[in-house]
Amino acid sequence: MRALSSHAAVIALGFAALGVAALKLLGGADWTPLALFAAALIVTELVEDADRIRTREPSDFEPFRVASALHIAAAIVLGPWSAALLAGGSAFGVRRLRDRSLGTVSFEAATVTLGTLAGGYAFLAAGGHTGSIELLGDLGPVAAVAVVYLTIRTTLLQVVAAREAFQPDFAAGAGEAALGAAIALFATGHAWNLVALVPVALVVHVAYTRLARVRRETLHALETFANIVDERDPSTYQHSIRVARSVDRLARSLGLPFSDIDRLRWAARLHDLGKVAVDASLLRKEGRLDGAEWAAMRRHPRLSARLMQRFEFAAGQARAVEFHHERYDGQGYYGIEGSALPLASHFLIVADSFDAMTTERPFRPALSREEALAEIERNSGTQFHPTVARAFVALERGYDAAALLTADELAQLRDAAIPYRLPVIPGARDVRDRPELIAIAGVTLALVAAAFGQLELVYAGAAVGLVGLLLYVRRRSGVARLTQTMLDAVGRAQTREDSFDELTSVLERACGATWSGLIDWEEDGLGGTVSRERGTDGPHLAVLTSWLVREAESGETLLSAGGFELQHDGVVVALPLRRENSALVGFLVLAVPRRLPGQVELALAEAADELAPALAGRPESGAAALRIAGTIVQAAN
């Protein structure tokens, strides 16, 4: 009800503004720029609205919108009211022609109307003048109109309409603002200049559209792959589709943000990709699996995560998919405690288990729906997350899941995915660790100042550039010294163990490492063991192994993860150890209180090829590992 009232208020306010703008236009206007902007917006809306198909992709990809740039430019050239009328009128008229929902189109039109109107007044309040723009003097007013417009648009479309956290796309927004300023510069020179610039803007839009299409086609290819996996076993035909539907319904009933619902749905759709490496005879076997067969089956969640990690738009779901056979009490495939599992995993666990129980398998008959729901209730708090299990059972029995949970439980579920949505914003630490950026910024400032004849700024830019250069030379010198110290340390050692001890002693002094571990990696890339360690404050081995499996093939010279992902205070860093043939045979892992100093990161990256031969062991083959795992399982049974 509150969401509906918010929508209604936005629509009412937006259309009231459109009415006032229309009345003001009757009082007189310069029709040439008005007509050209109207034509440009209609063409742009036609082109862009054709690409507004909701694909439900599990990504944060935000398209670049030429229409937004035109709204900003119109606010500068035409003034707040005329620009608002064109923005809202073109959005409503064109989008409604495509038979889209009246309520949705009205809300979107009201959003751009209010954003453009407020942006136009922000331009005037910051010292700008309608129909005039000059650089550099009007940079402040241009920034004001862009910030206000984009903030209102993002707030209304993301927070009010989509129930998302406020998460603007800074790159797309900056591009739209810059293009809007360029259009305004052209249009204030002569209104017909706008005609020459719009095709260029549409070319940019086409490039973004093609990028989105490639992402969409790749995702559909993965979906086809998932269908093929389901079809290998007649008893699990369309299993991933049913699990995805269950997860989607549960997430919607709990009022999760739409982007999180999409991520959950695709995680469910792709959760069994790893079964492609499991022999089909095992999937259809009627009897009990023996030790080696069970060990092979247990590999598939980790392999699914490894496959998904290779795709940027699906990588965010890899961790949840890897843990879809874990238990809340930590007795699952990989022994991960329930508190260390992401919320998405708990959704997958209950939906996957329910579909498995209600589907006939070669080794057992199917349970009825009510029997399966009773089993979920019985195992709530041991196998299943209590809150998620209670909501799932209520929904399957036809009740309102959200109504049966307390406000605190709902808030906990809705907030659980926020850490995955928060953007990473560069800070002062990033600038300090890359002094070359300071040097480049100083030189750039000096050159721009010289172009405008600002001698004081030329000197200031040159000074900043010189400071950055000196810091860069100092940093490179420190990296070279640390690199040589590490190489000397392993060079003195006689054994692999001595090399590890000598090297970690150096790193403890350089970065304050509280724990160091040497991981021998299995040939199948799905696990490893700690062969040597220093300190006691290391991450849980099962969680560490899961992270290494997902990131091993990322191509990064140095892997790093925060405490949230590994359930460990501080930061964990891993240096992949490879042989001359590029085969991954292990990792050097460090637990540090905070992010590694920049020179330590560089030194480790530069010395990696020389350190690997001294630290790399000879792990057992994947077949041997499976035989050992099979023996352990048989002994347990």
mmCIF file of N, CA and C in Angstrom, residues 17-90:
data_model
loop_
_atom_site.group_PDB
_atom_site.id
_atom_site.type_symbol
_atom_site.label_atom_id
_atom_site.label_comp_id
_atom_site.label_asym_id
_atom_site.label_seq_id
_atom_site.Cartn_x
_atom_site.Cartn_y
_atom_site.Cartn_z
ATOM 1 N N ALA A 17 3.232 19.075 -12.838
ATOM 2 C CA ALA A 17 4.320 19.883 -13.395
ATOM 3 C C ALA A 17 4.194 19.986 -14.910
ATOM 4 N N LEU A 18 3.793 18.884 -15.565
ATOM 5 C CA LEU A 18 3.591 18.932 -17.016
ATOM 6 C C LEU A 18 2.486 19.924 -17.387
ATOM 7 N N GLY A 19 1.412 19.945 -16.597
ATOM 8 C CA GLY A 19 0.330 20.883 -16.869
ATOM 9 C C GLY A 19 0.770 22.329 -16.735
ATOM 10 N N VAL A 20 1.515 22.628 -15.669
ATOM 11 C CA VAL A 20 2.024 23.993 -15.479
ATOM 12 C C VAL A 20 2.963 24.368 -16.615
ATOM 13 N N ALA A 21 3.823 23.412 -17.029
ATOM 14 C CA ALA A 21 4.772 23.686 -18.112
ATOM 15 C C ALA A 21 4.043 23.992 -19.412
ATOM 16 N N ALA A 22 2.958 23.262 -19.694
ATOM 17 C CA ALA A 22 2.192 23.510 -20.910
ATOM 18 C C ALA A 22 1.562 24.898 -20.884
ATOM 19 N N LEU A 23 1.040 25.318 -19.729
ATOM 20 C CA LEU A 23 0.457 26.656 -19.613
ATOM 21 C C LEU A 23 1.510 27.733 -19.815
ATOM 22 N N LYS A 24 2.698 27.508 -19.255
ATOM 23 C CA LYS A 24 3.767 28.491 -19.420
ATOM 24 C C LYS A 24 4.191 28.599 -20.880
ATOM 25 N N LEU A 25 4.158 27.474 -21.602
ATOM 26 C CA LEU A 25 4.570 27.482 -23.001
ATOM 27 C C LEU A 25 3.615 28.311 -23.853
ATOM 28 N N LEU A 26 2.346 28.349 -23.454
ATOM 29 C CA LEU A 26 1.371 29.138 -24.204
ATOM 30 C C LEU A 26 1.680 30.626 -24.136
ATOM 31 N N GLY A 27 2.457 31.013 -23.131
ATOM 32 C CA GLY A 27 2.796 32.425 -22.985
ATOM 33 C C GLY A 27 3.848 32.899 -23.964
ATOM 34 N N GLY A 28 4.406 31.989 -24.758
ATOM 35 C CA GLY A 28 5.415 32.376 -25.742
ATOM 36 C C GLY A 28 6.695 31.600 -25.552
ATOM 37 N N ALA A 29 7.372 31.280 -26.665
ATOM 38 C CA ALA A 29 8.619 30.519 -26.600
ATOM 39 C C ALA A 29 9.339 30.650 -27.925
ATOM 40 N N ASP A 30 10.642 30.343 -27.910
ATOM 41 C CA ASP A 30 11.436 30.283 -29.135
ATOM 42 C C ASP A 30 11.220 28.893 -29.727
ATOM 43 N N TRP A 31 10.433 28.823 -30.793
ATOM 44 C CA TRP A 31 9.972 27.526 -31.275
ATOM 45 C C TRP A 31 11.037 26.724 -32.015
ATOM 46 N N THR A 32 12.057 27.361 -32.544
ATOM 47 C CA THR A 32 13.066 26.602 -33.307
ATOM 48 C C THR A 32 13.829 25.616 -32.430
ATOM 49 N N PRO A 33 14.512 26.059 -31.356
ATOM 50 C CA PRO A 33 15.200 25.065 -30.513
ATOM 51 C C PRO A 33 14.229 24.103 -29.842
ATOM 52 N N LEU A 34 13.020 24.608 -29.509
ATOM 53 C CA LEU A 34 12.032 23.749 -28.868
ATOM 54 C C LEU A 34 11.646 22.593 -29.791
ATOM 55 N N ALA A 35 11.383 22.925 -31.064
ATOM 56 C CA ALA A 35 10.983 21.895 -32.022
ATOM 57 C C ALA A 35 12.119 20.915 -32.291
ATOM 58 N N LEU A 36 13.358 21.419 -32.386
ATOM 59 C CA LEU A 36 14.496 20.533 -32.653
ATOM 60 C C LEU A 36 14.758 19.592 -31.479
ATOM 61 N N PHE A 37 14.675 20.109 -30.269
ATOM 62 C CA PHE A 37 14.846 19.239 -29.102
ATOM 63 C C PHE A 37 13.721 18.204 -29.032
ATOM 64 N N ALA A 38 12.494 18.632 -29.364
ATOM 65 C CA ALA A 38 11.372 17.688 -29.351
ATOM 66 C C ALA A 38 11.598 16.569 -30.360
ATOM 67 N N ALA A 39 12.044 16.941 -31.568
ATOM 68 C CA ALA A 39 12.304 15.929 -32.593
ATOM 69 C C ALA A 39 13.413 14.978 -32.155
ATOM 70 N N ALA A 40 14.487 15.548 -31.588
ATOM 71 C CA ALA A 40 15.605 14.714 -31.137
ATOM 72 C C ALA A 40 15.162 13.742 -30.046
ATOM 73 N N LEU A 41 14.334 14.219 -29.116
ATOM 74 C CA LEU A 41 13.875 13.357 -28.024
ATOM 75 C C LEU A 41 12.940 12.257 -28.524
ATOM 76 N N ILE A 42 12.070 12.592 -29.483
ATOM 77 C CA ILE A 42 11.162 11.572 -30.017
ATOM 78 C C ILE A 42 11.948 10.464 -30.712
ATOM 79 N N VAL A 43 12.920 10.857 -31.553
ATOM 80 C CA VAL A 43 13.740 9.858 -32.252
ATOM 81 C C VAL A 43 14.520 9.012 -31.248
ATOM 82 N N THR A 44 15.103 9.678 -30.259
ATOM 83 C CA THR A 44 15.897 8.956 -29.257
ATOM 84 C C THR A 44 15.033 8.000 -28.453
ATOM 85 N N GLU A 45 13.851 8.452 -28.034
ATOM 86 C CA GLU A 45 12.947 7.582 -27.279
ATOM 87 C C GLU A 45 12.520 6.372 -28.114
ATOM 88 N N LEU A 46 12.287 6.593 -29.411
ATOM 89 C CA LEU A 46 11.909 5.481 -30.278
ATOM 90 C C LEU A 46 13.018 4.440 -30.350
ATOM 91 N N VAL A 47 14.255 4.907 -30.505
ATOM 92 C CA VAL A 47 15.390 3.989 -30.628
ATOM 93 C C VAL A 47 15.669 3.289 -29.306
ATOM 94 N N GLU A 48 15.704 4.070 -28.217
ATOM 95 C CA GLU A 48 16.076 3.487 -26.928
ATOM 96 C C GLU A 48 14.970 2.633 -26.340
ATOM 97 N N ASP A 49 13.727 3.034 -26.509
ATOM 98 C CA ASP A 49 12.640 2.272 -25.912
ATOM 99 C C ASP A 49 12.497 0.903 -26.553
ATOM 100 N N ALA A 50 12.945 0.768 -27.809
ATOM 101 C CA ALA A 50 12.888 -0.533 -28.468
ATOM 102 C C ALA A 50 13.805 -1.543 -27.802
ATOM 103 N N ASP A 51 14.811 -1.045 -27.071
ATOM 104 C CA ASP A 51 15.772 -1.933 -26.414
ATOM 105 C C ASP A 51 15.458 -2.141 -24.944
ATOM 106 N N ARG A 52 14.288 -1.700 -24.480
ATOM 107 C CA ARG A 52 13.975 -1.763 -23.049
ATOM 108 C C ARG A 52 13.308 -3.085 -22.671
ATOM 109 N N ILE A 53 13.731 -4.167 -23.305
ATOM 110 C CA ILE A 53 13.184 -5.477 -22.962
ATOM 111 C C ILE A 53 13.778 -5.909 -21.634
ATOM 112 N N ARG A 54 12.941 -6.269 -20.696
ATOM 113 C CA ARG A 54 13.433 -6.712 -19.388
ATOM 114 C C ARG A 54 13.959 -8.130 -19.507
ATOM 115 N N THR A 55 15.277 -8.320 -19.466
ATOM 116 C CA THR A 55 15.887 -9.630 -19.649
ATOM 117 C C THR A 55 16.151 -10.326 -18.329
ATOM 118 N N ARG A 56 15.994 -9.627 -17.220
ATOM 119 C CA ARG A 56 16.218 -10.211 -15.893
ATOM 120 C C ARG A 56 17.632 -10.768 -15.787
ATOM 121 N N GLU A 57 18.593 -9.996 -16.217
ATOM 122 C CA GLU A 57 19.978 -10.432 -16.126
ATOM 123 C C GLU A 57 20.493 -10.247 -14.706
ATOM 124 N N PRO A 58 21.354 -11.167 -14.221
ATOM 125 C CA PRO A 58 21.914 -11.041 -12.874
ATOM 126 C C PRO A 58 23.131 -10.144 -12.873
ATOM 127 N N SER A 59 22.966 -8.875 -13.240
ATOM 128 C CA SER A 59 24.121 -7.991 -13.340
ATOM 129 C C SER A 59 23.724 -6.585 -12.940
ATOM 130 N N ASP A 60 24.746 -5.765 -12.739
ATOM 131 C CA ASP A 60 24.531 -4.366 -12.388
ATOM 132 C C ASP A 60 24.754 -3.462 -13.595
ATOM 133 N N PHE A 61 24.655 -4.027 -14.799
ATOM 134 C CA PHE A 61 24.910 -3.266 -16.013
ATOM 135 C C PHE A 61 23.844 -2.201 -16.193
ATOM 136 N N GLU A 62 24.262 -0.951 -16.236
ATOM 137 C CA GLU A 62 23.341 0.168 -16.392
ATOM 138 C C GLU A 62 23.580 0.791 -17.761
ATOM 139 N N PRO A 63 22.575 0.804 -18.647
ATOM 140 C CA PRO A 63 22.788 1.327 -19.990
ATOM 141 C C PRO A 63 22.977 2.833 -20.004
ATOM 142 N N PHE A 64 23.729 3.292 -20.980
ATOM 143 C CA PHE A 64 23.927 4.714 -21.226
ATOM 144 C C PHE A 64 22.722 5.207 -22.015
ATOM 145 N N ARG A 65 22.064 6.269 -21.527
ATOM 146 C CA ARG A 65 20.852 6.738 -22.172
ATOM 147 C C ARG A 65 21.064 8.125 -22.770
ATOM 148 N N VAL A 66 20.948 8.179 -24.099
ATOM 149 C CA VAL A 66 21.082 9.454 -24.802
ATOM 150 C C VAL A 66 19.948 10.394 -24.408
ATOM 151 N N ALA A 67 18.765 9.853 -24.131
ATOM 152 C CA ALA A 67 17.631 10.697 -23.738
ATOM 153 C C ALA A 67 17.956 11.493 -22.480
ATOM 154 N N SER A 68 18.668 10.885 -21.537
ATOM 155 C CA SER A 68 19.040 11.605 -20.314
ATOM 156 C C SER A 68 19.962 12.775 -20.633
ATOM 157 N N ALA A 69 20.895 12.562 -21.559
ATOM 158 C CA ALA A 69 21.779 13.658 -21.965
ATOM 159 C C ALA A 69 20.980 14.788 -22.607
ATOM 160 N N LEU A 70 19.980 14.438 -23.406
ATOM 161 C CA LEU A 70 19.138 15.465 -24.028
ATOM 162 C C LEU A 70 18.300 16.207 -22.988
ATOM 163 N N HIS A 71 17.847 15.519 -21.951
ATOM 164 C CA HIS A 71 17.101 16.196 -20.877
ATOM 165 C C HIS A 71 17.982 17.239 -20.198
ATOM 166 N N ILE A 72 19.226 16.869 -19.902
ATOM 167 C CA ILE A 72 20.157 17.806 -19.259
ATOM 168 C C ILE A 72 20.430 18.991 -20.173
ATOM 169 N N ALA A 73 20.670 18.710 -21.462
ATOM 170 C CA ALA A 73 20.941 19.794 -22.411
ATOM 171 C C ALA A 73 19.737 20.717 -22.555
ATOM 172 N N ALA A 74 18.537 20.146 -22.612
ATOM 173 C CA ALA A 74 17.332 20.968 -22.750
ATOM 174 C C ALA A 74 17.127 21.858 -21.536
ATOM 175 N N ALA A 75 17.433 21.350 -20.344
ATOM 176 C CA ALA A 75 17.301 22.166 -19.134
ATOM 177 C C ALA A 75 18.217 23.377 -19.198
ATOM 178 N N ILE A 76 19.383 23.229 -19.820
ATOM 179 C CA ILE A 76 20.331 24.342 -19.937
ATOM 180 C C ILE A 76 19.900 25.315 -21.028
ATOM 181 N N VAL A 77 19.480 24.789 -22.171
ATOM 182 C CA VAL A 77 19.199 25.631 -23.339
ATOM 183 C C VAL A 77 17.799 26.235 -23.288
ATOM 184 N N LEU A 78 16.798 25.453 -22.881
ATOM 185 C CA LEU A 78 15.405 25.902 -22.943
ATOM 186 C C LEU A 78 14.855 26.411 -21.620
ATOM 187 N N GLY A 79 15.489 26.041 -20.518
ATOM 188 C CA GLY A 79 14.974 26.414 -19.209
ATOM 189 C C GLY A 79 14.216 25.267 -18.567
ATOM 190 N N PRO A 80 13.940 25.358 -17.271
ATOM 191 C CA PRO A 80 13.354 24.229 -16.530
ATOM 192 C C PRO A 80 12.004 23.758 -17.055
ATOM 193 N N TRP A 81 11.068 24.689 -17.278
ATOM 194 C CA TRP A 81 9.704 24.267 -17.591
ATOM 195 C C TRP A 81 9.582 23.701 -18.997
ATOM 196 N N SER A 82 10.178 24.360 -19.977
ATOM 197 C CA SER A 82 10.110 23.843 -21.352
ATOM 198 C C SER A 82 10.800 22.486 -21.459
ATOM 199 N N ALA A 83 11.957 22.356 -20.807
ATOM 200 C CA ALA A 83 12.687 21.087 -20.844
ATOM 201 C C ALA A 83 11.884 19.978 -20.171
ATOM 202 N N ALA A 84 11.248 20.293 -19.041
ATOM 203 C CA ALA A 84 10.444 19.288 -18.338
ATOM 204 C C ALA A 84 9.277 18.826 -19.198
ATOM 205 N N LEU A 85 8.640 19.766 -19.906
ATOM 206 C CA LEU A 85 7.519 19.409 -20.774
ATOM 207 C C LEU A 85 7.967 18.463 -21.884
ATOM 208 N N LEU A 86 9.107 18.766 -22.512
ATOM 209 C CA LEU A 86 9.602 17.906 -23.587
ATOM 210 C C LEU A 86 10.020 16.534 -23.059
ATOM 211 N N ALA A 87 10.707 16.519 -21.922
ATOM 212 C CA ALA A 87 11.180 15.247 -21.362
ATOM 213 C C ALA A 87 10.012 14.336 -21.009
ATOM 214 N N GLY A 88 9.051 14.868 -20.239
ATOM 215 C CA GLY A 88 7.915 14.050 -19.834
ATOM 216 C C GLY A 88 6.989 13.708 -20.979
ATOM 217 N N GLY A 89 6.732 14.689 -21.860
ATOM 218 C CA GLY A 89 5.822 14.447 -22.975
ATOM 219 C C GLY A 89 6.346 13.407 -23.947
ATOM 220 N N SER A 90 7.627 13.503 -24.305
ATOM 221 C CA SER A 90 8.196 12.529 -25.243
ATOM 222 C C SER A 90 8.255 11.139 -24.618
#
